[in-house]
Amino acid sequence: MQGKGRTAKFVSILLCCVLVLALAGCGKTADSGNKPANTPATSADNGQGAGAETTTDESGREMIGNMYVTGLPIVKEPVQYYAMGLQMNNTRPGNLDETELFKKIMEETNVYIEWDLIPQASWTETKNLKIASGEYPDFFYGPKSLSQDEVQKLGADGILIDLEPLLDKYAPNIKKIREEYPLYDGFIRSMDGKIYQLASFTDEGFDSHISSIINKEWLDNLGLEIPTTTDELYTVLKAFKEKDPNRNGKQDEIPMSFLYQEGNDLNREVKRDFRPIYYAFGVVDTPFYIWINDNDEVVFTATTEEWKQATAYMAKLYQEGLIDPEVFTMDRTLLTNKLRSQKNVGVYFDYRKDLSMLLEEDQGKYTFMPALKSPSGKQIWARAQSFSEGAFGITKNAKNPEVLIRFIDYCNSEENSVQMAFGMFKPEGWNQSEALVPSSAEPGKYEVNSDLRPADVDPTEWPMSAPIAQGCTLLTRETMEKYVAEKASSVAKSEACAVYRPYLSKWPYNYAFKFSPEELEELTLLQTDIVQYVIQTHSRWITQGGIENEWDAYVAHLKNLGLDRYVELYRAAFERVEKK
C-alpha cells in the first residue's frame, strides 16, 4: 500500500495543490478555509524533525518545519501516513476512515491516515510477512496489534522508535495519564527502559475477561438446576442432547459450543474459548500454557495433573456428542449465527452475556454459570489486567514522528478519548449510528444510544461513529465519570465480573512478561515448537482420546523440545520484576 499507487497519489495531490495555489494567489494559510474538507494529504516529509529550527507562521504560531508545536491544525500543509493494525471485531465495520470521528479529527489536524485493519484470523501472518519484507507501516494501530514480545523485539531491532522523548515534549494528555497511572507507565516500558508502544485501556474496573453462560430456559424446561460442579455440568449437557430442551421434537441441540482458538496470537484475550473448563479443574490455562499460581510459582499448565484431568473430561464430552464438532474451525461470526439464528446452543463462553452475541430478545433466556468446583472442591477464575498492549507504535519508516505523537495525543484529549471509546457526541434521538446522546437519567452526561437503533437494522450493520473497540484509547475513570452516564454494556460486563470476582486468581492470566532481546530470540524458537505440539496433541486427544496411554511420552517429548528452559525463561522474567 506504500508502493507506486501511493506515490502516484501523492504526486497527483501535489500537482493539485500547486494549481490551487496558482489560482488562489499568495497569503492563504492552512486554516483559511480554502482546503476542501476531503482533500487527501500529501507526503509527511515537510522539513520538521529533530534538526529543524523553530519558526513562527504569519499569525505568530510557533512551528517546527511544517508542524505547529501546539494547537490545531497540527500541521500547516496536510500530510498522510499509513497505519496497519488488528481488526478486533470482524462483526463491525473496520475502515476507520469511514468513522465520522476520525474524519473530523483528520480534518481538524490536517493529518490524514490510510488505515489498513486486518481481520484477526489473518493478522499474525500478514503482520509477520510485512515485518520480514521490511514493508511495515508508518505506525501500528489498535489494541493488541503487537504483543509485548513483538514490541520488545521490534524495539531492540530498531524497527520501532523510542516514543518517550516525543511523548514528554508533544503529548501533554498522555503524559498526564502516565503520571496518574504509574502501572500503565511501567506496563508500556520495555526491559531496556524505553517506550516503544502505547497500550489502550478503558478504566471501568473490569477484572475478568470470560464468562460461562447457560440456557436457563432449557434448564427450566427439563427441571434442572444450574450446575456447580463438573459432574453436574456433564449431567446437564447429556440432558440437553437427549431430552429435547427446545421442545421442537428434533435432536438438533448443541449442548456446548465455543471457539477453540479465537485467533492465532498467543497473547490474545481469552473471551470465548474452552478455558473455563480448565479453571474448573484448578488450573488457569492460557494460550501459551504459562500460569503464575497463587504461590507465585511459574507453571507450565499443559503438564499438570489438573490439565490432564480437564483434557480427559473434554474428551469425554466431545466423544459423547456434547461439544459442537465445529469448535476447531468456526469463528465468532458462525458462533454468533448459531446463537442468534439457529438458537440451539446450551452452554457457551463470552466476554459478557448481554449486548454481545445473543439477540436482545434472548438475553433473558440465558444466565451465568458460576465458577465450577474442581474435584478437590477448589473454585478459581482467571484474573485479567486491563491494558491492551501494542495499540500504537511508530516505525522507523515514519517521517516526522512528532506529528503522529501530536495526533495520538489529540485523539486522547478528554472529550476525544470518551468519543473514541463510546461514540461521537450527538443530539437527543440520534439513531443513524452508534453514538453518545444526552442522558435523560443523568443530565449533563451522555449515554450510548443502543436503544435507539432502528428495528430493521442488524447490530452488525449499524455504523460506528467512532473507532470504539478498534482505537488506541486511553480513557481514565475520572474522565469517563465526568462525561458518561452508566452504560448498558458496562453494566452487563460489571454483572459478569461480579459473578467471578470471589474466585479470581492472584495474578492476571495475561501478565506482561518482559524479556531481553536474547531471551526473546530463544523463547520464540522454543515457543513455536512447544505450543504447536501441545495444540496438535490436545485437539487429537479431545477428538480421538488416548491421553492416558500417551501422557508419559507426551511429557517426555515436551522435555526434548526444551520445556524446562521455556519455563525458566518465564520464571526469570517474572522474578526479576516481582521478587527484587
Coordinates of C-alpha atoms in Angstrom, one line a residue:
M1 CA 0.0 0.0 0.0
Q2 CA 3.0 2.2 0.2
G3 CA 4.3 1.5 -3.3
K4 CA 3.7 3.0 -6.7
G5 CA 0.0 3.7 -6.2
R6 CA 0.6 5.7 -3.1
T7 CA 3.5 7.7 -4.8
A8 CA 1.4 8.4 -7.8
K9 CA -1.4 9.5 -5.4
F10 CA 0.9 12.0 -3.6
V11 CA 2.3 13.3 -6.9
S12 CA -1.2 14.0 -8.1
I13 CA -2.1 15.7 -4.9
L14 CA 1.0 17.9 -5.0
L15 CA 0.1 19.0 -8.6
C16 CA -3.4 19.8 -7.5
C17 CA -2.0 21.8 -4.6
V18 CA 0.3 23.8 -6.9
L19 CA -2.7 24.5 -9.2
V20 CA -4.8 25.7 -6.3
L21 CA -2.1 28.0 -5.0
A22 CA -1.6 29.4 -8.5
L23 CA -5.3 30.2 -8.8
A24 CA -5.8 31.4 -5.3
G25 CA -2.8 33.7 -5.0
C26 CA -0.5 34.3 -2.1
G27 CA -1.2 34.7 1.6
K28 CA -3.6 31.8 2.2
T29 CA -2.9 29.9 5.4
A30 CA -3.6 26.2 6.1
D31 CA -6.6 27.0 8.3
S32 CA -8.1 29.7 6.0
G33 CA -11.0 27.5 5.0
N34 CA -9.9 27.2 1.3
K35 CA -8.9 23.5 1.6
P36 CA -11.8 21.2 0.6
A37 CA -13.0 19.0 3.5
N38 CA -12.0 15.8 1.7
T39 CA -8.7 16.9 0.3
P40 CA -6.3 14.0 0.7
A41 CA -2.9 14.5 2.4
T42 CA 0.5 15.0 0.9
S43 CA 3.7 13.4 2.0
A44 CA 4.7 13.6 5.7
D45 CA 8.1 15.0 4.8
N46 CA 7.9 18.7 5.1
G47 CA 11.1 19.6 6.9
Q48 CA 10.1 19.2 10.6
G49 CA 12.2 16.9 12.8
A50 CA 14.9 16.9 15.4
G51 CA 17.2 19.1 13.2
A52 CA 14.5 21.6 12.1
E53 CA 14.6 25.2 13.5
T54 CA 11.7 26.7 15.4
T55 CA 9.9 29.4 13.5
T56 CA 6.6 31.2 13.5
D57 CA 3.9 31.5 10.9
E58 CA 2.1 34.6 9.7
S59 CA -0.2 34.5 12.7
G60 CA 2.6 34.1 15.2
R61 CA 2.1 30.4 15.9
E62 CA 5.3 28.6 16.8
M63 CA 6.3 25.9 14.2
I64 CA 8.9 23.3 13.7
G65 CA 9.1 22.8 10.0
N66 CA 5.6 22.1 8.8
M67 CA 4.3 21.2 12.3
Y68 CA 2.7 23.6 14.8
V69 CA 4.1 23.0 18.3
T70 CA 0.6 23.4 19.9
G71 CA -3.0 23.9 18.8
L72 CA -4.9 23.0 15.6
P73 CA -4.3 22.2 12.9
I74 CA -1.2 20.1 13.8
V75 CA 0.5 20.7 10.5
K76 CA 0.2 23.7 8.1
E77 CA 0.2 21.6 5.0
P78 CA -1.7 18.3 5.0
V79 CA 0.3 15.1 5.5
Q80 CA -0.5 11.5 5.2
Y81 CA 0.6 8.3 7.0
Y82 CA 0.0 4.6 6.5
A83 CA -1.3 2.7 9.5
M84 CA -1.8 -1.1 9.9
G85 CA -3.4 -2.9 12.7
L86 CA -5.6 -5.7 14.1
Q87 CA -9.3 -5.5 13.4
M88 CA -10.5 -6.6 16.8
N89 CA -14.2 -7.1 15.9
N90 CA -14.9 -8.6 12.5
T91 CA -18.6 -8.3 13.0
R92 CA -18.4 -4.5 12.8
P93 CA -17.1 -2.1 10.1
G94 CA -13.3 -1.9 10.2
N95 CA -12.4 1.0 8.0
L96 CA -11.6 3.8 10.5
D97 CA -11.5 6.4 7.8
E98 CA -15.3 5.7 7.4
T99 CA -16.0 6.6 11.0
E100 CA -17.3 10.1 11.5
L101 CA -15.0 10.9 14.4
F102 CA -11.8 10.1 12.6
K103 CA -13.0 12.1 9.5
K104 CA -13.5 15.0 11.9
I105 CA -10.1 14.6 13.7
M106 CA -8.2 14.2 10.4
E107 CA -9.8 17.4 9.0
E108 CA -9.1 19.3 12.3
T109 CA -5.5 18.2 12.4
N110 CA -4.6 18.1 8.7
V111 CA -3.1 14.7 9.4
Y112 CA -4.6 12.1 7.2
I113 CA -4.3 8.3 7.8
E114 CA -4.5 5.5 5.3
W115 CA -6.0 2.8 7.5
D116 CA -5.3 -0.9 6.9
L117 CA -7.0 -3.1 9.5
I118 CA -6.6 -6.8 9.1
P119 CA -9.1 -9.4 10.5
Q120 CA -7.9 -11.4 13.5
A121 CA -7.8 -14.7 11.6
S122 CA -5.1 -13.5 9.2
W123 CA -3.5 -10.7 11.2
T124 CA -0.5 -12.6 12.6
E125 CA 0.5 -14.0 9.2
T126 CA 0.0 -10.6 7.4
K127 CA 2.0 -8.8 10.1
N128 CA 4.9 -11.2 10.1
L129 CA 5.1 -11.0 6.3
K130 CA 5.2 -7.2 6.4
I131 CA 7.9 -7.1 9.0
A132 CA 10.0 -9.8 7.3
S133 CA 9.8 -7.9 4.0
G134 CA 10.6 -4.5 5.6
E135 CA 7.4 -3.1 4.2
Y136 CA 6.0 -2.2 7.6
P137 CA 3.7 0.7 8.1
D138 CA 4.4 4.2 9.4
F139 CA 2.7 3.1 12.6
F140 CA 0.9 0.1 14.1
Y141 CA -2.6 1.0 15.5
G142 CA -5.2 -0.8 17.5
P143 CA -5.4 -2.9 20.7
K144 CA -3.1 -5.9 20.6
S145 CA -1.8 -5.1 17.2
L146 CA 1.6 -6.0 18.7
S147 CA 2.3 -8.4 21.5
Q148 CA 4.6 -7.4 24.4
D149 CA 7.2 -9.8 22.9
E150 CA 6.9 -8.2 19.5
V151 CA 7.2 -4.7 20.9
Q152 CA 10.4 -5.6 22.7
K153 CA 11.9 -7.4 19.7
L154 CA 11.0 -4.7 17.2
G155 CA 12.2 -2.0 19.6
A156 CA 15.6 -3.8 20.1
D157 CA 15.9 -4.3 16.3
G158 CA 15.4 -0.6 15.7
I159 CA 12.1 -1.0 13.8
L160 CA 10.0 0.7 16.5
I161 CA 11.3 4.1 17.7
D162 CA 11.5 5.2 21.3
L163 CA 8.4 7.3 22.0
E164 CA 9.3 8.8 25.4
P165 CA 11.3 11.9 24.3
L166 CA 8.4 12.8 21.9
L167 CA 5.7 12.0 24.4
D168 CA 7.4 14.2 27.0
K169 CA 7.6 17.1 24.6
Y170 CA 4.5 16.9 22.5
A171 CA 1.9 14.8 24.3
P172 CA 0.5 16.6 27.4
N173 CA -2.7 14.5 27.6
I174 CA -0.8 11.2 27.5
K175 CA 1.9 12.5 29.9
K176 CA -0.8 13.3 32.5
I177 CA -2.2 9.8 32.2
R178 CA 1.2 8.2 32.6
E179 CA 1.7 10.3 35.8
E180 CA -1.8 9.3 37.1
Y181 CA -1.4 5.6 36.3
P182 CA 2.2 4.6 37.2
L183 CA 1.3 1.0 36.5
Y184 CA 0.5 2.0 32.9
D185 CA 3.8 3.7 32.5
G186 CA 5.5 0.6 33.8
F187 CA 3.4 -1.6 31.5
I188 CA 4.4 0.2 28.3
R189 CA 8.1 0.2 29.1
S190 CA 10.4 -2.5 27.7
M191 CA 13.2 -4.1 29.5
D192 CA 15.7 -1.5 28.3
G193 CA 13.6 1.2 29.9
K194 CA 12.4 2.7 26.7
I195 CA 8.8 3.2 25.5
Y196 CA 8.2 1.7 22.1
Q197 CA 4.4 1.4 22.4
L198 CA 1.2 2.8 23.8
A199 CA -1.3 0.4 25.3
S200 CA -5.0 1.1 25.2
F201 CA -7.3 0.9 28.2
T202 CA -10.7 2.0 29.5
D203 CA -10.7 2.1 33.3
E204 CA -14.1 0.6 34.1
G205 CA -12.9 -1.7 36.9
F206 CA -13.3 -5.0 34.9
D207 CA -11.1 -7.7 36.3
S208 CA -12.0 -10.8 34.2
H209 CA -12.5 -11.4 30.5
I210 CA -14.6 -14.5 30.1
S211 CA -18.0 -15.8 31.4
S212 CA -19.7 -19.2 31.3
I213 CA -23.3 -18.8 30.0
I214 CA -26.0 -21.4 30.1
N215 CA -29.5 -21.6 28.6
K216 CA -31.8 -21.1 31.6
E217 CA -34.9 -21.7 29.5
W218 CA -33.7 -25.2 28.6
L219 CA -32.8 -25.9 32.3
D220 CA -36.4 -24.9 33.3
N221 CA -37.9 -27.0 30.6
L222 CA -36.1 -30.0 31.9
G223 CA -36.5 -29.2 35.6
L224 CA -32.7 -28.9 36.1
E225 CA -30.7 -26.6 38.3
I226 CA -27.6 -24.5 37.2
P227 CA -24.6 -26.9 37.5
T228 CA -22.0 -26.1 40.2
T229 CA -19.5 -29.0 39.5
T230 CA -18.1 -30.7 36.5
D231 CA -20.2 -33.8 37.2
E232 CA -23.4 -31.7 37.3
L233 CA -22.4 -30.0 34.1
Y234 CA -21.9 -33.4 32.4
T235 CA -25.4 -34.4 33.5
V236 CA -26.9 -31.2 32.2
L237 CA -25.2 -31.4 28.8
K238 CA -26.4 -35.0 28.4
A239 CA -29.9 -33.9 29.1
F240 CA -29.6 -31.0 26.6
K241 CA -28.5 -33.5 24.0
E242 CA -31.1 -36.3 24.6
K243 CA -34.2 -34.7 26.1
D244 CA -35.3 -32.1 23.5
P245 CA -35.0 -29.0 25.8
N246 CA -36.1 -26.6 23.0
R247 CA -39.3 -28.6 22.6
N248 CA -39.3 -28.8 18.8
G249 CA -39.3 -32.6 18.6
K250 CA -35.9 -32.8 17.0
Q251 CA -32.5 -33.7 18.4
D252 CA -30.9 -30.5 17.0
E253 CA -29.5 -29.0 20.2
I254 CA -25.8 -28.2 20.6
P255 CA -25.1 -28.9 24.3
M256 CA -21.9 -26.8 24.4
S257 CA -20.0 -24.6 21.9
F258 CA -17.0 -22.3 21.9
L259 CA -14.1 -21.1 19.8
Y260 CA -11.2 -23.5 20.2
Q261 CA -8.8 -20.7 19.1
E262 CA -10.0 -17.1 18.7
G263 CA -7.1 -16.0 16.5
N264 CA -3.5 -17.3 16.4
D265 CA -2.0 -14.6 18.7
L266 CA -0.7 -16.3 21.8
N267 CA -1.2 -13.1 23.8
R268 CA -4.8 -12.8 22.8
E269 CA -7.5 -12.0 25.3
V270 CA -9.3 -15.2 26.4
K271 CA -13.0 -14.4 25.9
R272 CA -14.8 -17.2 24.1
D273 CA -12.7 -20.4 24.3
F274 CA -12.9 -23.5 26.4
R275 CA -10.6 -22.5 29.3
P276 CA -13.3 -22.1 32.0
I277 CA -13.5 -25.9 31.9
Y278 CA -9.8 -26.0 32.9
Y279 CA -10.4 -23.4 35.7
A280 CA -13.0 -26.0 37.0
F281 CA -10.1 -28.4 37.5
G282 CA -8.0 -25.9 39.3
V283 CA -5.6 -24.6 36.6
V284 CA -5.7 -21.2 34.9
D285 CA -4.7 -22.4 31.4
T286 CA -3.5 -19.8 28.9
P287 CA -2.9 -19.8 25.1
F288 CA 0.9 -20.1 25.7
Y289 CA 0.4 -22.5 28.7
I290 CA 2.1 -20.4 31.3
W291 CA 0.4 -19.6 34.6
I292 CA 1.6 -17.8 37.7
N293 CA -0.2 -19.6 40.5
D294 CA -1.3 -18.2 43.9
N295 CA 2.0 -19.4 45.4
D296 CA 3.9 -17.1 43.0
E297 CA 5.2 -20.1 41.0
V298 CA 5.5 -20.0 37.2
V299 CA 3.9 -23.2 36.0
F300 CA 3.6 -24.9 32.6
T301 CA -0.1 -25.8 32.7
A302 CA -0.1 -28.5 30.0
T303 CA 1.9 -31.0 32.0
T304 CA 0.0 -30.6 35.3
E305 CA -2.3 -33.3 36.6
E306 CA -5.2 -30.8 36.7
W307 CA -4.7 -30.1 33.0
K308 CA -4.6 -33.8 32.2
Q309 CA -7.9 -34.3 34.1
A310 CA -9.6 -31.4 32.3
T311 CA -8.5 -32.7 28.9
A312 CA -9.8 -36.2 29.7
Y313 CA -13.1 -34.6 30.7
M314 CA -13.2 -32.6 27.5
A315 CA -12.6 -35.8 25.5
K316 CA -15.4 -37.5 27.3
L317 CA -17.8 -34.6 26.4
Y318 CA -16.7 -34.5 22.8
Q319 CA -16.8 -38.2 22.2
E320 CA -20.4 -38.3 23.6
G321 CA -21.5 -35.6 21.3
L322 CA -21.8 -32.9 24.0
I323 CA -19.4 -30.5 22.3
D324 CA -20.1 -28.8 19.0
P325 CA -17.9 -30.6 16.4
E326 CA -17.2 -27.3 14.6
V327 CA -15.4 -25.7 17.5
F328 CA -12.0 -26.3 15.9
T329 CA -12.8 -24.4 12.7
M330 CA -15.5 -21.9 13.3
D331 CA -15.1 -18.2 14.1
R332 CA -17.0 -15.7 16.1
T333 CA -19.4 -14.9 13.2
L334 CA -20.5 -18.6 12.9
L335 CA -20.9 -19.0 16.7
T336 CA -23.0 -15.8 16.8
N337 CA -25.2 -17.1 14.0
K338 CA -25.8 -20.3 16.0
L339 CA -26.9 -18.3 19.0
R340 CA -29.0 -15.7 17.1
S341 CA -30.4 -17.6 14.1
Q342 CA -30.4 -21.3 15.0
K343 CA -30.9 -20.6 18.7
N344 CA -29.7 -24.1 19.5
V345 CA -26.8 -23.7 21.9
G346 CA -27.0 -24.8 25.6
V347 CA -23.7 -23.6 27.0
Y348 CA -21.1 -21.2 25.6
F349 CA -18.5 -18.7 26.8
D350 CA -18.3 -14.9 26.1
Y351 CA -16.9 -11.6 27.4
R352 CA -20.4 -10.8 28.8
K353 CA -23.9 -12.2 28.4
D354 CA -26.0 -9.2 27.4
L355 CA -25.2 -6.9 24.5
S356 CA -22.8 -9.3 22.8
M357 CA -23.6 -12.4 20.7
L358 CA -27.1 -13.0 21.9
L359 CA -30.1 -11.1 20.5
E360 CA -31.6 -8.8 23.0
E361 CA -34.9 -10.7 22.9
D362 CA -33.0 -13.9 24.0
Q363 CA -30.8 -12.4 26.8
G364 CA -33.4 -13.2 29.5
K365 CA -33.3 -16.9 28.4
Y366 CA -29.7 -17.3 29.5
T367 CA -27.9 -16.9 32.8
F368 CA -24.4 -17.1 34.2
M369 CA -22.9 -20.4 35.3
P370 CA -20.7 -19.9 38.3
A371 CA -17.0 -20.9 38.7
L372 CA -17.4 -24.7 38.8
K373 CA -15.9 -26.6 41.7
S374 CA -13.0 -28.8 40.9
P375 CA -12.9 -32.4 42.1
S376 CA -10.9 -31.2 45.1
G377 CA -13.6 -28.5 45.8
K378 CA -11.5 -25.5 44.7
Q379 CA -13.0 -22.7 42.7
I380 CA -10.8 -20.4 40.6
W381 CA -11.2 -18.0 37.8
A382 CA -8.7 -16.1 35.6
R383 CA -7.9 -12.6 36.7
A384 CA -7.3 -10.1 33.8
Q385 CA -5.3 -6.9 33.6
S386 CA -7.0 -4.1 31.7
F387 CA -4.2 -2.8 29.5
S388 CA -4.2 -3.9 25.8
E389 CA -0.6 -3.8 24.6
G390 CA 0.7 -2.8 21.2
A391 CA -2.1 -0.4 20.4
F392 CA 0.3 2.2 19.0
G393 CA 3.9 2.1 17.8
I394 CA 5.8 4.2 15.3
T395 CA 8.2 2.6 13.0
K396 CA 11.5 4.0 11.6
N397 CA 9.7 4.3 8.3
A398 CA 7.6 7.2 9.6
K399 CA 8.9 10.7 8.6
N400 CA 8.4 13.3 11.3
P401 CA 7.1 11.0 14.0
E402 CA 6.4 14.0 16.2
V403 CA 3.4 14.7 14.0
L404 CA 2.0 11.3 14.9
I405 CA 2.7 11.9 18.6
R406 CA 0.7 15.1 18.5
F407 CA -2.1 13.3 16.5
I408 CA -2.4 10.4 19.0
D409 CA -2.3 12.8 21.9
Y410 CA -5.1 14.9 20.4
C411 CA -7.1 11.7 20.0
N412 CA -6.8 11.2 23.7
S413 CA -7.9 14.6 24.9
E414 CA -10.7 14.3 27.5
E415 CA -13.5 14.7 25.0
N416 CA -11.9 12.8 22.2
S417 CA -11.0 9.8 24.4
V418 CA -14.6 9.5 25.6
Q419 CA -15.8 9.6 22.0
M420 CA -13.1 7.2 20.8
A421 CA -14.3 4.7 23.3
F422 CA -18.1 5.0 23.1
G423 CA -19.1 7.1 20.0
M424 CA -19.4 10.7 18.9
F425 CA -21.4 13.3 20.9
K426 CA -24.8 13.5 19.1
P427 CA -28.1 15.3 19.8
E428 CA -31.0 13.7 21.5
G429 CA -32.8 11.0 19.4
W430 CA -29.8 10.3 17.1
N431 CA -30.1 6.8 15.6
Q432 CA -28.0 7.0 12.4
S433 CA -25.0 5.3 14.1
E434 CA -23.8 4.1 17.4
A435 CA -23.0 7.3 19.3
L436 CA -23.3 9.2 22.6
V437 CA -26.5 11.1 23.2
P438 CA -27.6 13.3 26.1
S439 CA -28.6 11.2 29.1
S440 CA -32.1 11.6 30.5
A441 CA -31.1 9.7 33.7
E442 CA -28.0 11.8 34.4
P443 CA -28.4 15.4 33.0
G444 CA -25.1 16.8 31.8
K445 CA -23.8 13.5 30.8
Y446 CA -24.0 11.2 27.8
E447 CA -25.2 7.7 27.2
V448 CA -24.7 5.2 24.4
N449 CA -27.8 5.2 22.1
S450 CA -28.1 1.4 21.9
D451 CA -31.9 1.5 22.5
L452 CA -32.3 3.9 19.5
R453 CA -31.0 1.5 16.9
P454 CA -33.8 1.1 14.2
A455 CA -35.5 -2.2 14.5
D456 CA -34.8 -3.1 10.9
V457 CA -31.0 -2.6 11.3
D458 CA -28.9 -5.5 12.5
P459 CA -26.3 -4.6 15.1
T460 CA -23.6 -5.8 12.8
E461 CA -24.8 -3.4 10.1
W462 CA -25.2 -0.3 12.3
P463 CA -22.4 2.1 11.6
M464 CA -19.9 3.1 14.3
S465 CA -19.5 6.9 14.6
A466 CA -16.1 6.3 16.3
P467 CA -13.4 3.5 16.5
I468 CA -14.8 2.2 19.8
A469 CA -13.1 -1.2 20.3
Q470 CA -10.7 -0.5 17.4
G471 CA -8.9 2.5 18.8
C472 CA -5.8 3.3 20.8
T473 CA -7.8 4.9 23.5
L474 CA -6.6 5.9 27.0
L475 CA -9.7 6.6 29.0
T476 CA -9.4 7.2 32.7
R477 CA -12.0 6.6 35.3
E478 CA -12.2 10.3 36.1
T479 CA -12.8 11.3 32.5
M480 CA -15.4 8.6 31.9
E481 CA -17.4 9.5 35.1
K482 CA -17.3 13.2 34.0
Y483 CA -18.9 12.6 30.6
V484 CA -20.6 9.2 30.5
A485 CA -23.7 8.0 32.3
E486 CA -23.9 4.4 33.3
K487 CA -23.5 2.4 30.1
A488 CA -25.7 -0.6 29.4
S489 CA -22.8 -2.7 28.1
S490 CA -20.7 -1.7 31.0
V491 CA -23.4 -2.7 33.4
A492 CA -23.7 -6.0 31.6
K493 CA -19.9 -6.6 31.9
S494 CA -19.9 -5.5 35.6
E495 CA -22.6 -8.1 36.3
A496 CA -20.4 -10.8 34.7
C497 CA -17.3 -9.7 36.6
A498 CA -19.3 -9.8 39.9
V499 CA -20.1 -13.4 39.4
Y500 CA -16.5 -14.5 39.2
R501 CA -14.7 -11.9 41.4
P502 CA -14.7 -14.1 44.6
Y503 CA -12.7 -16.7 42.8
L504 CA -10.1 -14.6 40.9
S505 CA -6.6 -15.8 40.7
K506 CA -3.9 -13.8 42.4
W507 CA -2.0 -13.0 39.2
P508 CA -3.6 -12.0 35.8
Y509 CA -3.6 -14.7 33.1
N510 CA -2.3 -12.0 30.7
Y511 CA 0.6 -10.9 32.9
A512 CA 3.0 -8.7 30.9
F513 CA 6.3 -10.7 30.9
K514 CA 9.3 -8.7 29.6
F515 CA 12.4 -10.3 28.1
S516 CA 15.7 -9.2 26.9
P517 CA 16.3 -9.4 23.1
E518 CA 18.5 -12.5 23.7
E519 CA 15.9 -14.2 25.8
L520 CA 13.1 -13.3 23.4
E521 CA 15.0 -14.8 20.5
E522 CA 15.5 -18.1 22.4
L523 CA 11.9 -18.0 23.7
T524 CA 10.4 -17.6 20.2
L525 CA 12.2 -20.7 18.9
L526 CA 11.1 -22.8 21.9
Q527 CA 7.6 -21.5 22.0
T528 CA 6.8 -22.2 18.3
D529 CA 7.6 -25.9 18.7
I530 CA 6.2 -26.4 22.2
V531 CA 2.9 -24.6 21.7
Q532 CA 2.2 -26.2 18.3
Y533 CA 2.9 -29.6 19.7
V534 CA 0.5 -29.1 22.6
I535 CA -2.3 -27.7 20.4
Q536 CA -2.0 -30.6 18.0
T537 CA -1.9 -33.2 20.7
H538 CA -4.6 -31.6 22.7
S539 CA -7.1 -31.4 19.8
R540 CA -6.3 -35.0 18.9
W541 CA -6.9 -36.2 22.4
I542 CA -10.2 -34.4 22.6
T543 CA -11.5 -35.8 19.3
Q544 CA -9.9 -39.3 19.4
G545 CA -8.9 -40.0 23.0
G546 CA -5.6 -41.6 24.1
I547 CA -4.4 -39.2 26.8
E548 CA -3.9 -42.0 29.4
N549 CA -1.8 -44.2 27.1
E550 CA 0.2 -41.3 25.6
W551 CA 0.7 -39.0 28.6
D552 CA 4.2 -40.1 29.6
A553 CA 5.5 -40.0 26.0
Y554 CA 3.9 -36.5 25.5
V555 CA 5.6 -35.1 28.6
A556 CA 9.0 -36.6 27.6
H557 CA 8.7 -35.1 24.1
L558 CA 8.0 -31.7 25.6
K559 CA 11.1 -32.1 27.7
N560 CA 13.1 -32.8 24.5
L561 CA 11.6 -29.7 22.9
G562 CA 13.2 -27.6 25.7
L563 CA 10.3 -27.3 28.1
D564 CA 12.4 -26.8 31.2
R565 CA 14.2 -23.8 29.5
Y566 CA 10.9 -22.4 28.3
V567 CA 9.6 -22.3 31.8
E568 CA 12.8 -21.0 33.2
L569 CA 12.7 -18.0 30.8
Y570 CA 9.2 -17.1 32.0
R571 CA 10.2 -17.6 35.6
A572 CA 13.2 -15.4 35.3
A573 CA 11.1 -12.7 33.6
F574 CA 8.6 -12.8 36.4
E575 CA 11.1 -12.9 39.3
R576 CA 13.3 -10.0 38.0
V577 CA 10.2 -7.7 38.4
E578 CA 8.2 -9.2 41.3
K579 CA 11.0 -10.6 43.5
K580 CA 13.6 -7.9 43.5

